[in-house]
Amino acid sequence: MQDTAEGVRHFQQDVYPHKAQLFEHLATHHKPDTLFIGCSDARVVPELITSSEPGELFVIRTAGNLVPAYHPGADPVTASIEYAVAALGVTDVIVCGHSACGAMTALAENHDLSATPAVAGWLEQADASRARVKTPGDVPELVRQNVLAQLATLATHPSVARGLATRTLGLHGWVFDIPTGRVDVLDAA
């Protein structure tokens, strides 16, 4: 916790003063152009990967960068997608997977998740991703196929479907390679 507290002090003393005008503007303006759906993994930092300033990305992070199928109701991921697309008017949505993803590794290698039942239940949303992989145990392929499956799931959300139909929204799949910093763009077709 001490490192985190020192980070806050560094931000307040060294970073914020140089960006004070930006934060003053952001206090009354919230108009990101991109929704970035990435993994919760601490090694994957959307703003760092994209060199984005505060206010430019609307970020959703979930284990395995999973997107639940649309259903009306109190689902925080679905609500965040709807808010970003319908209320904020983002023009692009990126689903970003990454190398060495713990969630995809657990699925590809059939790890015993009985000690983490909530995680096991959440990862069931990757069943379509697993079905797309020809070689069992192929983690990199599962990461790629998972990104594509999540893009397909996103298209079932009404706000996303409307944006796609009116061509005001673009969907993009990325895979971030941690050791090289490379970002591979996947074709959703």
Short mmCIF file of N, CA and C in Angstrom, two decimals, residues 35-50 57-68 77 93-107 119 122-123 126 139 142-144 146-147 150 154 172-178:
data_model
loop_
_atom_site.label_atom_id
_atom_site.label_comp_id
_atom_site.label_asym_id
_atom_site.label_seq_id
_atom_site.Cartn_x
_atom_site.Cartn_y
_atom_site.Cartn_z
N LEU A 35 -14.61 3.10 -26.47
CA LEU A 35 -14.85 2.17 -25.38
C LEU A 35 -13.81 1.07 -25.51
N PHE A 36 -13.01 0.87 -24.48
CA PHE A 36 -11.95 -0.12 -24.47
C PHE A 36 -12.34 -1.20 -23.47
N ILE A 37 -12.57 -2.41 -23.97
CA ILE A 37 -12.92 -3.54 -23.11
C ILE A 37 -11.69 -4.44 -23.05
N GLY A 38 -11.07 -4.48 -21.89
CA GLY A 38 -9.86 -5.26 -21.73
C GLY A 38 -9.93 -6.15 -20.51
N CYS A 39 -8.88 -6.90 -20.33
CA CYS A 39 -8.78 -7.81 -19.20
C CYS A 39 -8.44 -7.05 -17.93
N SER A 40 -8.81 -7.60 -16.81
CA SER A 40 -8.49 -7.00 -15.51
C SER A 40 -7.02 -7.14 -15.15
N ASP A 41 -6.28 -7.92 -15.91
CA ASP A 41 -4.87 -8.19 -15.64
C ASP A 41 -4.10 -6.89 -15.45
N ALA A 42 -3.35 -6.79 -14.36
CA ALA A 42 -2.61 -5.58 -14.01
C ALA A 42 -1.53 -5.22 -15.01
N ARG A 43 -1.13 -6.17 -15.85
CA ARG A 43 -0.08 -5.91 -16.84
C ARG A 43 -0.61 -5.25 -18.10
N VAL A 44 -1.91 -5.14 -18.21
CA VAL A 44 -2.55 -4.58 -19.41
C VAL A 44 -3.20 -3.26 -19.01
N VAL A 45 -2.58 -2.16 -19.38
CA VAL A 45 -3.04 -0.82 -18.99
C VAL A 45 -3.50 -0.09 -20.26
N PRO A 46 -4.82 -0.01 -20.48
CA PRO A 46 -5.32 0.56 -21.73
C PRO A 46 -4.77 1.94 -22.07
N GLU A 47 -4.71 2.84 -21.09
CA GLU A 47 -4.24 4.20 -21.37
C GLU A 47 -2.76 4.20 -21.75
N LEU A 48 -1.99 3.31 -21.19
CA LEU A 48 -0.57 3.22 -21.51
C LEU A 48 -0.37 2.64 -22.91
N ILE A 49 -1.08 1.56 -23.21
CA ILE A 49 -0.95 0.91 -24.52
C ILE A 49 -1.34 1.86 -25.65
N THR A 50 -2.36 2.68 -25.41
CA THR A 50 -2.87 3.57 -26.46
C THR A 50 -2.34 4.99 -26.37
N LEU A 57 -10.58 7.53 -23.20
CA LEU A 57 -11.09 6.16 -23.24
C LEU A 57 -12.13 5.96 -22.15
N PHE A 58 -13.18 5.23 -22.48
CA PHE A 58 -14.10 4.72 -21.48
C PHE A 58 -13.70 3.26 -21.34
N VAL A 59 -13.30 2.84 -20.15
CA VAL A 59 -12.68 1.53 -19.98
C VAL A 59 -13.54 0.60 -19.13
N ILE A 60 -13.70 -0.61 -19.65
CA ILE A 60 -14.31 -1.71 -18.90
C ILE A 60 -13.27 -2.81 -18.83
N ARG A 61 -13.02 -3.28 -17.63
CA ARG A 61 -12.05 -4.36 -17.45
C ARG A 61 -12.74 -5.52 -16.76
N THR A 62 -12.64 -6.69 -17.38
CA THR A 62 -13.21 -7.90 -16.80
C THR A 62 -12.19 -9.03 -16.93
N ALA A 63 -12.30 -10.02 -16.08
CA ALA A 63 -11.43 -11.19 -16.21
C ALA A 63 -11.65 -11.81 -17.58
N GLY A 64 -10.58 -11.96 -18.34
CA GLY A 64 -10.66 -12.55 -19.66
C GLY A 64 -11.28 -11.66 -20.72
N ASN A 65 -11.40 -10.36 -20.44
CA ASN A 65 -12.06 -9.41 -21.33
C ASN A 65 -13.38 -9.96 -21.88
N LEU A 66 -14.13 -10.60 -20.99
CA LEU A 66 -15.39 -11.21 -21.39
C LEU A 66 -16.53 -10.20 -21.37
N VAL A 67 -17.42 -10.35 -22.34
CA VAL A 67 -18.61 -9.52 -22.47
C VAL A 67 -19.82 -10.43 -22.33
N PRO A 68 -20.66 -10.21 -21.33
CA PRO A 68 -21.84 -11.07 -21.20
C PRO A 68 -22.84 -10.81 -22.33
N VAL A 77 -21.48 -4.78 -16.55
CA VAL A 77 -20.78 -4.71 -17.83
C VAL A 77 -21.74 -4.25 -18.91
N VAL A 93 -15.40 0.71 -30.47
CA VAL A 93 -15.27 -0.21 -29.35
C VAL A 93 -14.13 -1.16 -29.67
N ILE A 94 -13.20 -1.27 -28.75
CA ILE A 94 -12.08 -2.19 -28.87
C ILE A 94 -12.24 -3.27 -27.82
N VAL A 95 -12.15 -4.53 -28.24
CA VAL A 95 -12.02 -5.64 -27.30
C VAL A 95 -10.57 -6.08 -27.40
N CYS A 96 -9.86 -6.02 -26.28
CA CYS A 96 -8.43 -6.31 -26.28
C CYS A 96 -8.11 -7.48 -25.38
N GLY A 97 -7.65 -8.56 -25.99
CA GLY A 97 -7.12 -9.69 -25.25
C GLY A 97 -5.62 -9.51 -25.11
N HIS A 98 -4.96 -10.46 -24.45
CA HIS A 98 -3.51 -10.31 -24.28
C HIS A 98 -2.84 -11.66 -24.07
N SER A 99 -1.55 -11.66 -24.35
CA SER A 99 -0.74 -12.86 -24.14
C SER A 99 -0.73 -13.23 -22.66
N ALA A 100 -0.52 -14.50 -22.39
CA ALA A 100 -0.40 -15.01 -21.02
C ALA A 100 -1.61 -14.67 -20.15
N CYS A 101 -2.78 -14.64 -20.75
CA CYS A 101 -4.01 -14.34 -20.00
C CYS A 101 -4.32 -15.50 -19.06
N GLY A 102 -4.43 -15.20 -17.77
CA GLY A 102 -4.71 -16.23 -16.78
C GLY A 102 -6.06 -16.90 -17.00
N ALA A 103 -7.05 -16.12 -17.38
CA ALA A 103 -8.39 -16.68 -17.60
C ALA A 103 -8.38 -17.65 -18.78
N MET A 104 -7.76 -17.24 -19.88
CA MET A 104 -7.72 -18.10 -21.06
C MET A 104 -6.82 -19.31 -20.83
N THR A 105 -5.75 -19.13 -20.07
CA THR A 105 -4.87 -20.26 -19.73
C THR A 105 -5.63 -21.28 -18.90
N ALA A 106 -6.38 -20.80 -17.92
CA ALA A 106 -7.17 -21.71 -17.07
C ALA A 106 -8.15 -22.52 -17.91
N LEU A 107 -8.78 -21.88 -18.87
CA LEU A 107 -9.73 -22.59 -19.73
C LEU A 107 -9.03 -23.55 -20.68
N VAL A 119 -15.34 -17.22 -10.25
CA VAL A 119 -14.48 -17.16 -11.44
C VAL A 119 -14.91 -18.22 -12.44
N TRP A 122 -18.05 -17.10 -14.14
CA TRP A 122 -17.79 -16.00 -15.07
C TRP A 122 -17.16 -16.53 -16.36
N LEU A 123 -16.21 -17.45 -16.23
CA LEU A 123 -15.49 -17.96 -17.40
C LEU A 123 -16.35 -18.84 -18.30
N ALA A 126 -17.00 -17.85 -21.82
CA ALA A 126 -16.03 -18.09 -22.88
C ALA A 126 -16.26 -19.43 -23.58
N VAL A 139 -3.30 -21.78 -25.97
CA VAL A 139 -3.66 -20.54 -25.28
C VAL A 139 -3.66 -19.34 -26.23
N LEU A 142 -6.73 -19.45 -28.30
CA LEU A 142 -7.92 -19.18 -27.50
C LEU A 142 -8.03 -17.69 -27.20
N VAL A 143 -6.93 -17.03 -26.93
CA VAL A 143 -6.96 -15.57 -26.70
C VAL A 143 -7.53 -14.87 -27.93
N ARG A 144 -7.03 -15.24 -29.12
CA ARG A 144 -7.52 -14.61 -30.36
C ARG A 144 -9.00 -14.91 -30.59
N ASN A 146 -11.20 -15.77 -28.48
CA ASN A 146 -12.01 -15.13 -27.45
C ASN A 146 -12.32 -13.67 -27.81
N VAL A 147 -11.33 -12.96 -28.33
CA VAL A 147 -11.58 -11.57 -28.75
C VAL A 147 -12.67 -11.55 -29.82
N GLN A 150 -16.08 -12.29 -28.34
CA GLN A 150 -16.62 -11.17 -27.56
C GLN A 150 -17.14 -10.07 -28.49
N LEU A 154 -20.85 -8.67 -28.37
CA LEU A 154 -21.14 -7.22 -28.30
C LEU A 154 -22.23 -6.82 -29.29
N HIS A 172 -13.62 -3.36 -33.01
CA HIS A 172 -12.24 -3.70 -33.32
C HIS A 172 -11.72 -4.73 -32.32
N GLY A 173 -10.99 -5.71 -32.81
CA GLY A 173 -10.38 -6.71 -31.96
C GLY A 173 -8.87 -6.56 -31.94
N TRP A 174 -8.31 -6.57 -30.76
CA TRP A 174 -6.86 -6.46 -30.58
C TRP A 174 -6.36 -7.56 -29.67
N VAL A 175 -5.10 -7.93 -29.88
CA VAL A 175 -4.39 -8.78 -28.93
C VAL A 175 -3.06 -8.09 -28.61
N PHE A 176 -2.86 -7.80 -27.33
CA PHE A 176 -1.65 -7.15 -26.85
C PHE A 176 -0.66 -8.22 -26.40
N ASP A 177 0.54 -8.17 -26.95
CA ASP A 177 1.59 -9.11 -26.57
C ASP A 177 2.45 -8.45 -25.50
N ILE A 178 2.37 -8.93 -24.28
CA ILE A 178 3.04 -8.29 -23.15
C ILE A 178 4.56 -8.17 -23.34
#
